[in-house]
Structure formats: C-alpha cells, structure tokens
Amino acid sequence: MAFETLIRWAGGLLAYFTLALVLYGVWRGSRRQAGRTTGRTGRFLRSFWFYLVSAVLFFAIAYFGWAPLPWSISQRVQSLMLAFGSLLYFPGMAVAIWARMTLGDNYFVSTGFGAQLFKDHQLVTNGPFAIVRHPMYAGLILASVGALLIYFTWTTLYFALFSPLTIVRARREEQALAEEFGEQWQRYCSQVPMLIPQLRKEHHA
C-alpha cells in the first residue's frame, strides 16, 4: 500500500509540474508578437477570458470528477493496473516534458478550432521532434491512459477518452506550419511520422 501511495503522489506531482511548464509557456507566448493564425478561434488564443474559462472548466472537471469509478476490482487486479499504468504514465509524461522543453520559446497553446504561430516562429525538428511530429500529444495520450489505470477516477476516464482528440489540434497546427514553412515542412512530414514512431526507417538510394 505504501508503494501504491508513493506512485500516486509522484504521478500527481509530475502532473502539476507539467501543468506549470505549460502555463509558463502560454504566459511567455502571449507576450510575443503574433504571426500566422489559422482557424476561426485563433485570435482567442491571446484573450484573458479564453484562458479563464478554459481554466475553470479544466479544474472543475478535475475536482468534481475525482471520485473512484463504481467498479469492484480485486487487489491483485489493482496492483497489475498500477504497474501497467506506471509504464505508460511516467514515460508518457517524460516525453511530453521533453517535447515542451525542446520547443522552448516556440511553444504556444492551440485548439481544434485555431492555432497561432509567432512572427519569428522556428520549425523545431530536433530531439523528440525527430521521432514524431507531435511528441507532446503522443506523450499525453499515453499518460492519460496510464493515469486512468493508476487512479481509476471519473476525471482520468474523461481525459483518457478525449485525449485522442488532440489529433484534431495537431491537424490545425500542421495547417499553420504548412502555410508558414512550405517545402521545408513537407520534407519534414515525409521523413517523420505524426504520432507513432517508425520502427525501421526506409533507406532511399
């Protein structure tokens, strides 16, 4: 039981650390000059009210949904879920943090309806971005499934079910990047997959 408690506390602290990195990136990004914007809601990404409403919804879901799912599970199954969930959650969060740190000043938030680059935006292709084009989303999808197995609450079920929707956000971001970087972006896409790493790279003569 002490080990399970340690895992859950470590997972929670890691989640708060990641959230702090994201919020810091949003704050930094909102102070930089906006560049190419796509989507109907791209202009809202610099609105105080957009972030206020988003934060209220996020924390409301997290708080009110933090109750165990009403399914009876044996202690042995719970231990197996905790072990398997840890193998997904911690590596997934590590990848997401790695990607966030690699983006540096090029990080900014987006939605499925809009994305915005900076005026001096740079295309990042190193680090985890040399493996997949959207390592933050890939890591968060893994972490959300792992969190469900570790905590088994309504909140984690919600995030696990809706995490694949980050693909919609990724597509919106790719639209802006394609318009901004043209052939450079197309070459990058031809070499690096979107979310699932290639087990073996093809060699061209």
Short mmCIF file of C-alpha atoms in Angstrom, two decimals:
data_model
loop_
_atom_site.label_atom_id
_atom_site.label_comp_id
_atom_site.label_asym_id
_atom_site.label_seq_id
_atom_site.Cartn_x
_atom_site.Cartn_y
_atom_site.Cartn_z
CA MET A 1 0.00 0.00 0.00
CA ALA A 2 2.87 2.40 0.79
CA PHE A 3 4.33 1.80 -2.69
CA GLU A 4 0.96 2.45 -4.34
CA THR A 5 0.61 5.69 -2.38
CA LEU A 6 4.11 6.74 -3.44
CA ILE A 7 3.32 6.09 -7.11
CA ARG A 8 0.11 8.11 -6.94
CA TRP A 9 1.77 11.02 -5.16
CA ALA A 10 4.67 11.02 -7.63
CA GLY A 11 2.22 10.96 -10.52
CA GLY A 12 0.32 13.90 -9.08
CA LEU A 13 3.45 15.99 -8.53
CA LEU A 14 4.61 15.25 -12.07
CA ALA A 15 1.23 16.36 -13.44
CA TYR A 16 1.42 19.66 -11.54
CA PHE A 17 4.98 20.23 -12.76
CA THR A 18 3.93 19.64 -16.37
CA LEU A 19 0.94 21.95 -15.97
CA ALA A 20 3.24 24.66 -14.60
CA LEU A 21 5.53 24.30 -17.64
CA VAL A 22 2.56 24.61 -19.97
CA LEU A 23 1.16 27.68 -18.20
CA TYR A 24 4.58 29.32 -18.19
CA GLY A 25 4.86 28.69 -21.91
CA VAL A 26 1.44 30.20 -22.51
CA TRP A 27 2.38 33.28 -20.49
CA ARG A 28 5.64 33.68 -22.40
CA GLY A 29 3.93 33.13 -25.73
CA SER A 30 1.21 35.69 -25.04
CA ARG A 31 3.90 38.36 -24.67
CA ARG A 32 5.44 37.67 -28.09
CA GLN A 33 4.30 39.17 -31.36
CA ALA A 34 1.69 37.04 -33.11
CA GLY A 35 2.37 35.56 -36.52
CA ARG A 36 0.36 33.35 -38.85
CA THR A 37 -3.06 32.42 -37.45
CA THR A 38 -5.41 29.70 -38.70
CA GLY A 39 -8.92 28.72 -37.72
CA ARG A 40 -11.96 30.62 -36.56
CA THR A 41 -10.81 30.92 -32.94
CA GLY A 42 -7.10 31.57 -33.45
CA ARG A 43 -7.45 35.17 -32.31
CA PHE A 44 -8.90 33.99 -28.96
CA LEU A 45 -5.56 32.40 -28.02
CA ARG A 46 -4.41 35.76 -26.65
CA SER A 47 -7.62 36.52 -24.79
CA PHE A 48 -7.63 36.60 -20.99
CA TRP A 49 -11.23 35.36 -20.95
CA PHE A 50 -10.39 32.35 -23.10
CA TYR A 51 -7.84 31.17 -20.56
CA LEU A 52 -10.07 31.99 -17.60
CA VAL A 53 -12.97 29.93 -18.97
CA SER A 54 -10.64 27.10 -20.01
CA ALA A 55 -9.00 27.00 -16.57
CA VAL A 56 -12.35 26.98 -14.77
CA LEU A 57 -13.64 24.11 -16.92
CA PHE A 58 -10.41 22.12 -16.55
CA PHE A 59 -10.22 22.40 -12.78
CA ALA A 60 -13.97 21.84 -12.38
CA ILE A 61 -13.73 18.56 -14.28
CA ALA A 62 -10.63 17.55 -12.31
CA TYR A 63 -12.16 18.42 -8.94
CA PHE A 64 -15.73 17.20 -9.26
CA GLY A 65 -14.74 14.09 -11.21
CA TRP A 66 -12.10 12.96 -8.75
CA ALA A 67 -14.15 10.05 -7.40
CA PRO A 68 -13.49 6.31 -7.86
CA LEU A 69 -15.25 4.59 -10.74
CA PRO A 70 -18.05 2.37 -9.40
CA TRP A 71 -16.50 -0.95 -10.41
CA SER A 72 -15.33 -3.52 -7.92
CA ILE A 73 -11.77 -4.65 -8.66
CA SER A 74 -9.70 -7.11 -6.68
CA GLN A 75 -6.46 -6.01 -5.03
CA ARG A 76 -4.44 -8.18 -7.41
CA VAL A 77 -6.02 -6.56 -10.47
CA GLN A 78 -5.49 -3.10 -8.97
CA SER A 79 -1.80 -3.89 -8.48
CA LEU A 80 -1.48 -5.04 -12.09
CA MET A 81 -3.29 -1.91 -13.30
CA LEU A 82 -0.97 0.27 -11.21
CA ALA A 83 2.12 -1.42 -12.64
CA PHE A 84 0.97 -1.25 -16.25
CA GLY A 85 -0.35 2.28 -15.80
CA SER A 86 3.01 3.41 -14.43
CA LEU A 87 4.74 2.01 -17.52
CA LEU A 88 2.52 4.26 -19.64
CA TYR A 89 2.10 7.32 -17.44
CA PHE A 90 5.65 8.17 -16.39
CA PRO A 91 7.32 7.63 -19.80
CA GLY A 92 4.42 9.47 -21.45
CA MET A 93 4.81 12.47 -19.16
CA ALA A 94 8.59 12.38 -19.64
CA VAL A 95 8.16 12.56 -23.42
CA ALA A 96 5.67 15.43 -23.08
CA ILE A 97 8.07 17.38 -20.83
CA TRP A 98 10.99 16.65 -23.16
CA ALA A 99 8.98 17.98 -26.10
CA ARG A 100 7.86 21.06 -24.19
CA MET A 101 11.45 21.88 -23.19
CA THR A 102 12.70 21.27 -26.75
CA LEU A 103 10.14 23.71 -28.17
CA GLY A 104 11.37 26.40 -25.79
CA ASP A 105 10.19 29.84 -26.90
CA ASN A 106 8.33 28.32 -29.86
CA TYR A 107 5.71 26.76 -27.58
CA PHE A 108 2.17 28.16 -27.56
CA VAL A 109 -1.27 26.78 -26.96
CA SER A 110 -3.75 25.80 -29.69
CA THR A 111 -7.23 24.35 -30.01
CA GLY A 112 -9.00 22.15 -32.50
CA PHE A 113 -10.51 25.33 -33.96
CA GLY A 114 -7.48 27.58 -34.14
CA ALA A 115 -3.70 27.81 -33.96
CA GLN A 116 -1.27 30.68 -33.95
CA LEU A 117 2.45 30.92 -34.66
CA PHE A 118 4.82 33.70 -33.67
CA LYS A 119 6.14 36.31 -36.05
CA ASP A 120 9.66 34.86 -35.79
CA HIS A 121 8.50 31.26 -35.36
CA GLN A 122 11.04 28.49 -35.97
CA LEU A 123 10.34 24.95 -37.12
CA VAL A 124 11.67 22.58 -34.44
CA THR A 125 12.80 19.20 -35.81
CA ASN A 126 15.36 18.02 -33.25
CA GLY A 127 15.03 15.97 -30.07
CA PRO A 128 11.69 14.14 -29.82
CA PHE A 129 10.51 16.01 -32.93
CA ALA A 130 12.97 13.93 -34.94
CA ILE A 131 10.97 10.85 -33.87
CA VAL A 132 7.38 12.08 -34.28
CA ARG A 133 5.92 15.41 -35.33
CA HIS A 134 3.76 15.78 -32.21
CA PRO A 135 5.63 14.20 -29.28
CA MET A 136 3.77 16.24 -26.67
CA TYR A 137 0.43 14.87 -27.82
CA ALA A 138 1.80 11.34 -28.18
CA GLY A 139 3.17 11.50 -24.65
CA LEU A 140 -0.02 12.94 -23.19
CA ILE A 141 -2.16 10.27 -24.85
CA LEU A 142 0.00 7.56 -23.27
CA ALA A 143 -0.02 9.38 -19.93
CA SER A 144 -3.81 9.78 -19.91
CA VAL A 145 -4.34 6.03 -20.37
CA GLY A 146 -1.73 5.35 -17.70
CA ALA A 147 -3.40 7.83 -15.32
CA LEU A 148 -6.71 6.02 -15.73
CA LEU A 149 -5.10 2.73 -14.70
CA ILE A 150 -3.29 4.32 -11.76
CA TYR A 151 -6.07 6.49 -10.29
CA PHE A 152 -9.22 4.91 -11.80
CA THR A 153 -11.42 8.01 -11.33
CA TRP A 154 -14.06 9.72 -13.44
CA THR A 155 -11.60 12.54 -14.18
CA THR A 156 -8.94 10.23 -15.56
CA LEU A 157 -11.58 8.33 -17.56
CA TYR A 158 -12.70 11.60 -19.14
CA PHE A 159 -9.16 12.62 -20.09
CA ALA A 160 -8.34 9.15 -21.44
CA LEU A 161 -11.46 9.11 -23.63
CA PHE A 162 -10.92 12.58 -25.01
CA SER A 163 -7.12 12.55 -25.34
CA PRO A 164 -7.27 11.22 -28.94
CA LEU A 165 -8.99 14.50 -29.87
CA THR A 166 -5.56 16.11 -29.61
CA ILE A 167 -5.13 14.80 -33.15
CA VAL A 168 -7.62 17.47 -34.25
CA ARG A 169 -5.43 20.11 -32.61
CA ALA A 170 -2.38 18.61 -34.28
CA ARG A 171 -4.03 18.89 -37.69
CA ARG A 172 -4.86 22.54 -37.06
CA GLU A 173 -1.27 23.26 -36.04
CA GLU A 174 0.01 21.45 -39.12
CA GLN A 175 -2.14 23.67 -41.30
CA ALA A 176 -0.43 26.77 -39.90
CA LEU A 177 3.02 25.19 -40.13
CA ALA A 178 2.47 24.08 -43.73
CA GLU A 179 1.45 27.59 -44.75
CA GLU A 180 4.40 29.13 -42.90
CA PHE A 181 7.25 26.78 -43.86
CA GLY A 182 6.11 25.34 -47.19
CA GLU A 183 8.58 22.89 -48.72
CA GLN A 184 10.61 22.66 -45.51
CA TRP A 185 7.50 21.42 -43.70
CA GLN A 186 6.65 18.98 -46.48
CA ARG A 187 10.13 17.44 -46.36
CA TYR A 188 9.87 17.12 -42.61
CA CYS A 189 6.49 15.39 -42.88
CA SER A 190 7.85 12.95 -45.46
CA GLN A 191 10.61 11.90 -43.06
CA VAL A 192 8.89 11.96 -39.64
CA PRO A 193 5.54 10.31 -38.76
CA MET A 194 2.80 12.19 -36.95
CA LEU A 195 2.34 10.30 -33.66
CA ILE A 196 3.61 6.72 -33.92
CA PRO A 197 7.39 6.28 -34.33
CA GLN A 198 8.69 4.23 -37.22
CA LEU A 199 10.26 1.00 -36.03
CA ARG A 200 12.54 0.96 -39.06
CA LYS A 201 13.37 3.88 -41.29
CA GLU A 202 13.37 3.31 -45.01
CA HIS A 203 16.60 3.97 -46.85
CA HIS A 204 16.38 5.59 -50.24
CA ALA A 205 19.07 5.24 -52.84
#
